[in-house]
mmCIF file with all atom_site columns, C-alpha atoms in Angstrom:
data_model
loop_
_atom_site.group_PDB
_atom_site.id
_atom_site.type_symbol
_atom_site.label_atom_id
_atom_site.label_alt_id
_atom_site.label_comp_id
_atom_site.label_asym_id
_atom_site.label_entity_id
_atom_site.label_seq_id
_atom_site.pdbx_PDB_ins_code
_atom_site.Cartn_x
_atom_site.Cartn_y
_atom_site.Cartn_z
_atom_site.occupancy
_atom_site.B_iso_or_equiv
_atom_site.pdbx_formal_charge
_atom_site.auth_seq_id
_atom_site.auth_comp_id
_atom_site.auth_asym_id
_atom_site.auth_atom_id
_atom_site.pdbx_PDB_model_num
ATOM 1   C CA . MET A 1 1   ? 108.635 79.111  92.001  1.00 40.00 ? 1343 MET A CA 1
ATOM 2   C CA . PHE A 1 2   ? 107.225 82.124  93.812  1.00 47.00 ? 1344 PHE A CA 1
ATOM 3   C CA . MET A 1 3   ? 109.543 84.564  95.581  1.00 49.00 ? 1345 MET A CA 1
ATOM 4   C CA . ALA A 1 4   ? 108.893 87.594  97.724  1.00 48.00 ? 1346 ALA A CA 1
ATOM 5   C CA . ALA A 1 5   ? 111.754 90.085  97.637  1.00 51.00 ? 1347 ALA A CA 1
ATOM 6   C CA . GLN A 1 6   ? 112.925 91.661  100.877 1.00 57.00 ? 1348 GLN A CA 1
ATOM 7   C CA . GLY A 1 7   ? 112.185 95.265  101.861 1.00 67.00 ? 1349 GLY A CA 1
ATOM 8   C CA . VAL A 1 8   ? 109.425 97.697  101.014 1.00 84.00 ? 1350 VAL A CA 1
ATOM 9   C CA . TRP A 1 9   ? 108.952 98.200  97.308  1.00 91.00 ? 1351 TRP A CA 1
ATOM 10  C CA . THR A 1 10  ? 107.339 101.116 95.465  1.00 91.00 ? 1352 THR A CA 1
ATOM 11  C CA . LEU A 1 11  ? 105.641 101.429 92.088  1.00 88.00 ? 1353 LEU A CA 1
ATOM 12  C CA . ASP A 1 12  ? 108.649 103.412 90.819  1.00 90.00 ? 1354 ASP A CA 1
ATOM 13  C CA . ALA A 1 13  ? 110.990 100.563 91.799  1.00 90.00 ? 1355 ALA A CA 1
ATOM 14  C CA . LEU A 1 14  ? 108.603 98.036  90.225  1.00 91.00 ? 1356 LEU A CA 1
ATOM 15  C CA . ASP A 1 15  ? 108.681 99.970  86.935  1.00 88.00 ? 1357 ASP A CA 1
ATOM 16  C CA . GLN A 1 16  ? 112.498 99.670  86.870  1.00 91.00 ? 1358 GLN A CA 1
ATOM 17  C CA . LEU A 1 17  ? 112.555 95.859  86.922  1.00 90.00 ? 1359 LEU A CA 1
ATOM 18  C CA . PRO A 1 18  ? 113.681 94.043  83.751  1.00 88.00 ? 1360 PRO A CA 1
ATOM 19  C CA . ASP A 1 19  ? 111.380 92.344  81.288  1.00 85.00 ? 1361 ASP A CA 1
ATOM 20  C CA . ASP A 1 20  ? 112.997 88.950  81.876  1.00 88.00 ? 1362 ASP A CA 1
ATOM 21  C CA . GLY A 1 21  ? 110.087 86.511  81.577  1.00 81.00 ? 1363 GLY A CA 1
ATOM 22  C CA . ASN A 1 22  ? 109.092 86.719  85.242  1.00 84.00 ? 1364 ASN A CA 1
ATOM 23  C CA . ARG A 1 23  ? 105.878 88.328  86.410  1.00 88.00 ? 1365 ARG A CA 1
ATOM 24  C CA . TYR A 1 24  ? 106.551 91.115  88.892  1.00 91.00 ? 1366 TYR A CA 1
ATOM 25  C CA . GLU A 1 25  ? 103.692 92.391  91.018  1.00 90.00 ? 1367 GLU A CA 1
ATOM 26  C CA . LEU A 1 26  ? 103.576 94.738  93.978  1.00 90.00 ? 1368 LEU A CA 1
ATOM 27  C CA . LEU A 1 27  ? 101.139 94.162  96.830  1.00 93.00 ? 1369 LEU A CA 1
ATOM 28  C CA . ASN A 1 28  ? 101.235 96.458  99.848  1.00 91.00 ? 1370 ASN A CA 1
ATOM 29  C CA . GLY A 1 29  ? 104.980 97.099  99.481  1.00 91.00 ? 1371 GLY A CA 1
ATOM 30  C CA . GLU A 1 30  ? 105.872 93.444  98.888  1.00 91.00 ? 1372 GLU A CA 1
ATOM 31  C CA . LEU A 1 31  ? 107.383 92.417  95.554  1.00 91.00 ? 1373 LEU A CA 1
ATOM 32  C CA . LEU A 1 32  ? 105.878 89.199  94.200  1.00 90.00 ? 1374 LEU A CA 1
ATOM 33  C CA . VAL A 1 33  ? 107.935 87.384  91.569  1.00 87.00 ? 1375 VAL A CA 1
ATOM 34  C CA . THR A 1 34  ? 106.497 84.503  89.584  1.00 85.00 ? 1376 THR A CA 1
ATOM 35  C CA . PRO A 1 35  ? 108.241 82.729  86.694  1.00 81.00 ? 1377 PRO A CA 1
ATOM 36  C CA . ALA A 1 36  ? 106.566 81.931  83.376  1.00 84.00 ? 1378 ALA A CA 1
ATOM 37  C CA . PRO A 1 37  ? 103.380 79.858  83.724  1.00 90.00 ? 1379 PRO A CA 1
ATOM 38  C CA . SER A 1 38  ? 103.054 76.158  82.944  1.00 92.00 ? 1380 SER A CA 1
ATOM 39  C CA . PRO A 1 39  ? 101.334 74.907  79.787  1.00 95.00 ? 1381 PRO A CA 1
ATOM 40  C CA . ALA A 1 40  ? 98.352  73.723  81.889  1.00 96.00 ? 1382 ALA A CA 1
ATOM 41  C CA . HIS A 1 41  ? 98.006  77.239  83.317  1.00 95.00 ? 1383 HIS A CA 1
ATOM 42  C CA . GLU A 1 42  ? 97.922  78.717  79.821  1.00 96.00 ? 1384 GLU A CA 1
ATOM 43  C CA . PHE A 1 43  ? 95.432  76.130  78.537  1.00 97.00 ? 1385 PHE A CA 1
ATOM 44  C CA . LEU A 1 44  ? 93.111  77.058  81.431  1.00 98.00 ? 1386 LEU A CA 1
ATOM 45  C CA . ALA A 1 45  ? 93.534  80.806  80.863  1.00 97.00 ? 1387 ALA A CA 1
ATOM 46  C CA . ASN A 1 46  ? 93.077  80.604  77.088  1.00 97.00 ? 1388 ASN A CA 1
ATOM 47  C CA . GLU A 1 47  ? 89.964  78.441  77.302  1.00 98.00 ? 1389 GLU A CA 1
ATOM 48  C CA . LEU A 1 48  ? 88.407  80.767  79.894  1.00 98.00 ? 1390 LEU A CA 1
ATOM 49  C CA . ARG A 1 49  ? 89.136  83.745  77.672  1.00 98.00 ? 1391 ARG A CA 1
ATOM 50  C CA . ALA A 1 50  ? 87.507  81.941  74.728  1.00 98.00 ? 1392 ALA A CA 1
ATOM 51  C CA . LEU A 1 51  ? 84.367  81.383  76.831  1.00 98.00 ? 1393 LEU A CA 1
ATOM 52  C CA . LEU A 1 52  ? 84.204  84.959  78.129  1.00 98.00 ? 1394 LEU A CA 1
ATOM 53  C CA . GLU A 1 53  ? 85.042  87.048  75.045  1.00 98.00 ? 1395 GLU A CA 1
ATOM 54  C CA . PRO A 1 54  ? 81.899  86.413  72.964  1.00 98.00 ? 1396 PRO A CA 1
ATOM 55  C CA . TYR A 1 55  ? 79.673  87.026  75.993  1.00 98.00 ? 1397 TYR A CA 1
ATOM 56  C CA . VAL A 1 56  ? 81.501  90.221  77.000  1.00 98.00 ? 1398 VAL A CA 1
ATOM 57  C CA . ARG A 1 57  ? 81.323  91.585  73.435  1.00 97.00 ? 1399 ARG A CA 1
ATOM 58  C CA . ARG A 1 58  ? 77.679  90.570  72.888  1.00 97.00 ? 1400 ARG A CA 1
ATOM 59  C CA . HIS A 1 59  ? 76.618  92.413  76.045  1.00 97.00 ? 1401 HIS A CA 1
ATOM 60  C CA . GLY A 1 60  ? 78.871  95.445  75.562  1.00 96.00 ? 1402 GLY A CA 1
ATOM 61  C CA . LEU A 1 61  ? 80.624  94.883  78.886  1.00 97.00 ? 1403 LEU A CA 1
ATOM 62  C CA . GLY A 1 62  ? 84.053  96.009  77.667  1.00 96.00 ? 1404 GLY A CA 1
ATOM 63  C CA . HIS A 1 63  ? 87.082  93.821  77.001  1.00 96.00 ? 1405 HIS A CA 1
ATOM 64  C CA . VAL A 1 64  ? 88.725  90.691  78.346  1.00 97.00 ? 1406 VAL A CA 1
ATOM 65  C CA . PHE A 1 65  ? 92.250  91.626  79.406  1.00 95.00 ? 1407 PHE A CA 1
ATOM 66  C CA . VAL A 1 66  ? 95.103  89.179  79.898  1.00 92.00 ? 1408 VAL A CA 1
ATOM 67  C CA . PRO A 1 67  ? 98.519  89.524  81.583  1.00 84.00 ? 1409 PRO A CA 1
ATOM 68  C CA . ARG A 1 68  ? 100.413 92.722  80.998  1.00 83.00 ? 1410 ARG A CA 1
ATOM 69  C CA . ALA A 1 69  ? 97.169  94.530  81.823  1.00 85.00 ? 1411 ALA A CA 1
ATOM 70  C CA . VAL A 1 70  ? 97.127  95.511  85.479  1.00 90.00 ? 1412 VAL A CA 1
ATOM 71  C CA . VAL A 1 71  ? 95.022  96.594  88.411  1.00 93.00 ? 1413 VAL A CA 1
ATOM 72  C CA . ARG A 1 72  ? 96.882  99.498  89.976  1.00 90.00 ? 1414 ARG A CA 1
ATOM 73  C CA . ALA A 1 73  ? 95.606  101.134 93.176  1.00 90.00 ? 1415 ALA A CA 1
ATOM 74  C CA . ALA A 1 74  ? 96.801  102.259 96.592  1.00 88.00 ? 1416 ALA A CA 1
ATOM 75  C CA . GLY A 1 75  ? 100.489 101.835 95.740  1.00 90.00 ? 1417 GLY A CA 1
ATOM 76  C CA . SER A 1 76  ? 99.989  98.242  94.555  1.00 91.00 ? 1418 SER A CA 1
ATOM 77  C CA . GLU A 1 77  ? 99.968  96.713  91.082  1.00 91.00 ? 1419 GLU A CA 1
ATOM 78  C CA . LEU A 1 78  ? 98.682  93.238  90.289  1.00 94.00 ? 1420 LEU A CA 1
ATOM 79  C CA . GLU A 1 79  ? 98.627  91.511  86.926  1.00 94.00 ? 1421 GLU A CA 1
ATOM 80  C CA . PRO A 1 80  ? 95.676  89.105  86.941  1.00 95.00 ? 1422 PRO A CA 1
ATOM 81  C CA . ASP A 1 81  ? 95.601  86.118  84.636  1.00 96.00 ? 1423 ASP A CA 1
ATOM 82  C CA . LEU A 1 82  ? 92.386  87.490  83.178  1.00 97.00 ? 1424 LEU A CA 1
ATOM 83  C CA . MET A 1 83  ? 89.973  90.329  83.860  1.00 97.00 ? 1425 MET A CA 1
ATOM 84  C CA . VAL A 1 84  ? 86.895  91.914  82.347  1.00 98.00 ? 1426 VAL A CA 1
ATOM 85  C CA . ARG A 1 85  ? 86.845  95.694  82.351  1.00 96.00 ? 1427 ARG A CA 1
ATOM 86  C CA . SER A 1 86  ? 84.589  98.252  80.783  1.00 94.00 ? 1428 SER A CA 1
ATOM 87  C CA . VAL A 1 87  ? 86.470  100.719 78.616  1.00 87.00 ? 1429 VAL A CA 1
ATOM 88  C CA . PRO A 1 88  ? 85.488  104.394 78.675  1.00 86.00 ? 1430 PRO A CA 1
ATOM 89  C CA . ALA A 1 89  ? 84.847  106.203 75.384  1.00 86.00 ? 1431 ALA A CA 1
ATOM 90  C CA . VAL A 1 90  ? 87.937  108.321 76.078  1.00 90.00 ? 1432 VAL A CA 1
ATOM 91  C CA . ARG A 1 91  ? 90.811  105.890 76.526  1.00 89.00 ? 1433 ARG A CA 1
ATOM 92  C CA . PRO A 1 92  ? 92.737  106.566 79.761  1.00 90.00 ? 1434 PRO A CA 1
ATOM 93  C CA . ASP A 1 93  ? 96.494  107.097 79.697  1.00 90.00 ? 1435 ASP A CA 1
ATOM 94  C CA . SER A 1 94  ? 97.160  105.075 82.832  1.00 88.00 ? 1436 SER A CA 1
ATOM 95  C CA . TRP A 1 95  ? 95.885  101.955 84.576  1.00 88.00 ? 1437 TRP A CA 1
ATOM 96  C CA . GLU A 1 96  ? 94.874  104.038 87.597  1.00 88.00 ? 1438 GLU A CA 1
ATOM 97  C CA . GLN A 1 97  ? 92.322  105.801 85.387  1.00 90.00 ? 1439 GLN A CA 1
ATOM 98  C CA . MET A 1 98  ? 90.728  102.576 84.166  1.00 92.00 ? 1440 MET A CA 1
ATOM 99  C CA . PRO A 1 99  ? 87.420  101.463 85.668  1.00 94.00 ? 1441 PRO A CA 1
ATOM 100 C CA . VAL A 1 100 ? 87.444  98.782  88.340  1.00 95.00 ? 1442 VAL A CA 1
ATOM 101 C CA . PRO A 1 101 ? 87.248  95.314  86.753  1.00 96.00 ? 1443 PRO A CA 1
ATOM 102 C CA . LEU A 1 102 ? 83.854  93.580  86.717  1.00 97.00 ? 1444 LEU A CA 1
ATOM 103 C CA . LEU A 1 103 ? 85.606  90.221  86.996  1.00 98.00 ? 1445 LEU A CA 1
ATOM 104 C CA . VAL A 1 104 ? 89.123  89.122  87.909  1.00 98.00 ? 1446 VAL A CA 1
ATOM 105 C CA . ALA A 1 105 ? 90.270  85.516  87.461  1.00 98.00 ? 1447 ALA A CA 1
ATOM 106 C CA . GLU A 1 106 ? 93.464  83.898  88.701  1.00 97.00 ? 1448 GLU A CA 1
ATOM 107 C CA . ILE A 1 107 ? 94.612  80.401  87.741  1.00 97.00 ? 1449 ILE A CA 1
ATOM 108 C CA . LEU A 1 108 ? 95.861  78.716  90.912  1.00 96.00 ? 1450 LEU A CA 1
ATOM 109 C CA . SER A 1 109 ? 99.187  76.921  91.042  1.00 92.00 ? 1451 SER A CA 1
ATOM 110 C CA . THR A 1 110 ? 101.117 75.306  93.848  1.00 88.00 ? 1452 THR A CA 1
ATOM 111 C CA . THR A 1 111 ? 103.272 78.407  94.154  1.00 85.00 ? 1453 THR A CA 1
ATOM 112 C CA . THR A 1 112 ? 100.551 81.069  93.894  1.00 90.00 ? 1454 THR A CA 1
ATOM 113 C CA . ARG A 1 113 ? 97.592  79.408  95.662  1.00 93.00 ? 1455 ARG A CA 1
ATOM 114 C CA . ARG A 1 114 ? 98.105  81.023  99.079  1.00 93.00 ? 1456 ARG A CA 1
ATOM 115 C CA . ARG A 1 115 ? 98.527  84.570  97.799  1.00 93.00 ? 1457 ARG A CA 1
ATOM 116 C CA . ASP A 1 116 ? 95.713  84.265  95.222  1.00 95.00 ? 1458 ASP A CA 1
ATOM 117 C CA . LEU A 1 117 ? 93.235  83.071  97.861  1.00 96.00 ? 1459 LEU A CA 1
ATOM 118 C CA . SER A 1 118 ? 94.188  85.525  100.591 1.00 94.00 ? 1460 SER A CA 1
ATOM 119 C CA . PRO A 1 119 ? 96.106  88.793  100.069 1.00 95.00 ? 1461 PRO A CA 1
ATOM 120 C CA . LYS A 1 120 ? 95.149  89.191  96.399  1.00 95.00 ? 1462 LYS A CA 1
ATOM 121 C CA . ARG A 1 121 ? 91.533  88.450  97.234  1.00 96.00 ? 1463 ARG A CA 1
ATOM 122 C CA . GLU A 1 122 ? 91.575  91.177  99.876  1.00 96.00 ? 1464 GLU A CA 1
ATOM 123 C CA . PHE A 1 123 ? 93.215  93.673  97.478  1.00 95.00 ? 1465 PHE A CA 1
ATOM 124 C CA . TYR A 1 124 ? 90.612  93.063  94.778  1.00 96.00 ? 1466 TYR A CA 1
ATOM 125 C CA . ARG A 1 125 ? 87.798  93.362  97.332  1.00 96.00 ? 1467 ARG A CA 1
ATOM 126 C CA . GLU A 1 126 ? 89.199  96.677  98.585  1.00 95.00 ? 1468 GLU A CA 1
ATOM 127 C CA . CYS A 1 127 ? 89.422  97.931  94.988  1.00 95.00 ? 1469 CYS A CA 1
ATOM 128 C CA . GLY A 1 128 ? 85.735  97.187  94.473  1.00 95.00 ? 1470 GLY A CA 1
ATOM 129 C CA . VAL A 1 129 ? 86.041  94.209  92.096  1.00 96.00 ? 1471 VAL A CA 1
ATOM 130 C CA . GLU A 1 130 ? 82.553  92.653  91.961  1.00 95.00 ? 1472 GLU A CA 1
ATOM 131 C CA . THR A 1 131 ? 83.540  89.071  91.227  1.00 98.00 ? 1473 THR A CA 1
ATOM 132 C CA . TYR A 1 132 ? 86.788  87.174  91.749  1.00 98.00 ? 1474 TYR A CA 1
ATOM 133 C CA . TRP A 1 133 ? 87.337  83.661  90.402  1.00 98.00 ? 1475 TRP A CA 1
ATOM 134 C CA . CYS A 1 134 ? 90.143  81.303  91.395  1.00 98.00 ? 1476 CYS A CA 1
ATOM 135 C CA . VAL A 1 135 ? 90.467  78.495  88.849  1.00 98.00 ? 1477 VAL A CA 1
ATOM 136 C CA . ASP A 1 136 ? 91.843  75.294  90.382  1.00 98.00 ? 1478 ASP A CA 1
ATOM 137 C CA . GLY A 1 137 ? 93.038  72.776  87.807  1.00 97.00 ? 1479 GLY A CA 1
ATOM 138 C CA . ASP A 1 138 ? 93.917  70.238  90.501  1.00 96.00 ? 1480 ASP A CA 1
ATOM 139 C CA . SER A 1 139 ? 90.364  69.998  91.858  1.00 97.00 ? 1481 SER A CA 1
ATOM 140 C CA . ARG A 1 140 ? 88.795  71.010  88.534  1.00 98.00 ? 1482 ARG A CA 1
ATOM 141 C CA . SER A 1 141 ? 86.730  73.674  90.231  1.00 98.00 ? 1483 SER A CA 1
ATOM 142 C CA . ILE A 1 142 ? 86.303  77.449  90.187  1.00 98.00 ? 1484 ILE A CA 1
ATOM 143 C CA . ARG A 1 143 ? 85.933  79.312  93.474  1.00 98.00 ? 1485 ARG A CA 1
ATOM 144 C CA . VAL A 1 144 ? 83.587  82.285  92.998  1.00 98.00 ? 1486 VAL A CA 1
ATOM 145 C CA . MET A 1 145 ? 84.057  85.112  95.497  1.00 97.00 ? 1487 MET A CA 1
ATOM 146 C CA . ARG A 1 146 ? 81.870  88.183  95.922  1.00 96.00 ? 1488 ARG A CA 1
ATOM 147 C CA . ASP A 1 147 ? 82.092  90.709  98.710  1.00 91.00 ? 1489 ASP A CA 1
ATOM 148 C CA . GLY A 1 148 ? 79.542  90.058  101.432 1.00 91.00 ? 1490 GLY A CA 1
ATOM 149 C CA . GLU A 1 149 ? 78.596  86.612  100.097 1.00 95.00 ? 1491 GLU A CA 1
ATOM 150 C CA . ARG A 1 150 ? 79.720  83.081  100.864 1.00 96.00 ? 1492 ARG A CA 1
ATOM 151 C CA . ASP A 1 151 ? 82.226  81.602  98.449  1.00 97.00 ? 1493 ASP A CA 1
ATOM 152 C CA . VAL A 1 152 ? 80.798  79.188  95.927  1.00 97.00 ? 1494 VAL A CA 1
ATOM 153 C CA . VAL A 1 153 ? 82.954  76.351  94.631  1.00 98.00 ? 1495 VAL A CA 1
ATOM 154 C CA . ALA A 1 154 ? 81.658  75.402  91.200  1.00 98.00 ? 1496 ALA A CA 1
ATOM 155 C CA . ASN A 1 155 ? 82.613  72.056  89.724  1.00 96.00 ? 1497 ASN A CA 1
ATOM 156 C CA . SER A 1 156 ? 79.638  71.417  87.464  1.00 97.00 ? 1498 SER A CA 1
ATOM 157 C CA . SER A 1 157 ? 78.085  74.766  86.483  1.00 97.00 ? 1499 SER A CA 1
ATOM 158 C CA . LEU A 1 158 ? 78.979  78.418  87.028  1.00 98.00 ? 1500 LEU A CA 1
ATOM 159 C CA . THR A 1 159 ? 76.700  81.361  86.305  1.00 97.00 ? 1501 THR A CA 1
ATOM 160 C CA . TRP A 1 160 ? 77.933  84.956  85.941  1.00 98.00 ? 1502 TRP A CA 1
ATOM 161 C CA . HIS A 1 161 ? 75.411  87.771  85.461  1.00 97.00 ? 1503 HIS A CA 1
ATOM 162 C CA . PRO A 1 162 ? 77.122  91.157  85.731  1.00 97.00 ? 1504 PRO A CA 1
ATOM 163 C CA . ALA A 1 163 ? 75.220  94.435  85.728  1.00 94.00 ? 1505 ALA A CA 1
ATOM 164 C CA . GLY A 1 164 ? 74.528  95.579  82.183  1.00 93.00 ? 1506 GLY A CA 1
ATOM 165 C CA . ALA A 1 165 ? 74.125  92.094  80.723  1.00 97.00 ? 1507 ALA A CA 1
ATOM 166 C CA . SER A 1 166 ? 70.622  91.114  79.644  1.00 97.00 ? 1508 SER A CA 1
ATOM 167 C CA . GLU A 1 167 ? 71.291  87.438  80.331  1.00 97.00 ? 1509 GLU A CA 1
ATOM 168 C CA . ALA A 1 168 ? 73.685  85.381  82.397  1.00 98.00 ? 1510 ALA A CA 1
ATOM 169 C CA . LEU A 1 169 ? 76.679  83.449  81.132  1.00 98.00 ? 1511 LEU A CA 1
ATOM 170 C CA . THR A 1 170 ? 76.565  79.817  82.193  1.00 98.00 ? 1512 THR A CA 1
ATOM 171 C CA . ILE A 1 171 ? 79.766  77.796  82.015  1.00 98.00 ? 1513 ILE A CA 1
ATOM 172 C CA . ASP A 1 172 ? 79.784  74.011  82.068  1.00 98.00 ? 1514 ASP A CA 1
ATOM 173 C CA . VAL A 1 173 ? 82.726  73.765  84.469  1.00 98.00 ? 1515 VAL A CA 1
ATOM 174 C CA . ALA A 1 174 ? 83.405  70.079  83.888  1.00 97.00 ? 1516 ALA A CA 1
ATOM 175 C CA . GLN A 1 175 ? 83.482  70.643  80.116  1.00 98.00 ? 1517 GLN A CA 1
ATOM 176 C CA . TYR A 1 176 ? 85.731  73.690  80.555  1.00 98.00 ? 1518 TYR A CA 1
ATOM 177 C CA . PHE A 1 177 ? 88.298  71.558  82.381  1.00 98.00 ? 1519 PHE A CA 1
ATOM 178 C CA . ARG A 1 178 ? 88.014  68.729  79.827  1.00 97.00 ? 1520 ARG A CA 1
ATOM 179 C CA . ASP A 1 179 ? 88.565  71.222  76.989  1.00 97.00 ? 1521 ASP A CA 1
ATOM 180 C CA . SER A 1 180 ? 91.500  72.809  78.827  1.00 97.00 ? 1522 SER A CA 1
ATOM 181 C CA . LEU A 1 181 ? 93.252  69.837  80.419  1.00 97.00 ? 1523 LEU A CA 1
ATOM 182 C CA . GLY A 1 182 ? 91.767  66.758  78.768  1.00 95.00 ? 1524 GLY A CA 1
ATOM 183 C CA . PRO A 1 183 ? 89.772  64.029  80.482  1.00 93.00 ? 1525 PRO A CA 1
ATOM 184 C CA . GLU A 1 184 ? 90.421  63.275  84.133  1.00 85.00 ? 1526 GLU A CA 1
ATOM 185 C CA . SER A 1 185 ? 92.719  60.354  84.644  1.00 67.00 ? 1527 SER A CA 1
ATOM 186 C CA . SER A 1 186 ? 91.395  57.466  86.691  1.00 51.00 ? 1528 SER A CA 1
ATOM 187 C CA . VAL A 1 187 ? 94.765  56.878  88.325  1.00 44.00 ? 1529 VAL A CA 1
#
């Protein structure tokens, strides 16, 4: 279940919330509360991380970050399901000092779909995130979004070639979903 708390929230108020198993995010003064993810969500996130990590390391792009790592800017703080960020030689003390992610990925669910595809997308665009992926287990597709370009919905192959990488990463999308969720049922 997704809930939006009433009133205008601040980062200070967000930092005071309990560590109770819910994910608390702040987007333009609105508190977003999401309970623990489903097993399918975690299978999708873990498999995507397994595909990205060797590529990111091989090309010296930085690190693959998972929840508890945040994008904090303009009084908002979001906790993507996965992101790729370069890491400066001198490690910053705060998330605000971290470089803008090269890639942010969110795993869509019934309760988060609307906010992941609209207000979060806009926030990441405004922050300067180059590439934003929304992984849809229901349709077994990945929506690729880049500022100034048409969205691409990949259900067979996805190619990501960030600056600094000598070659592109190509993901067999159908295989990714089979590895994450098992074969599609014919029912």
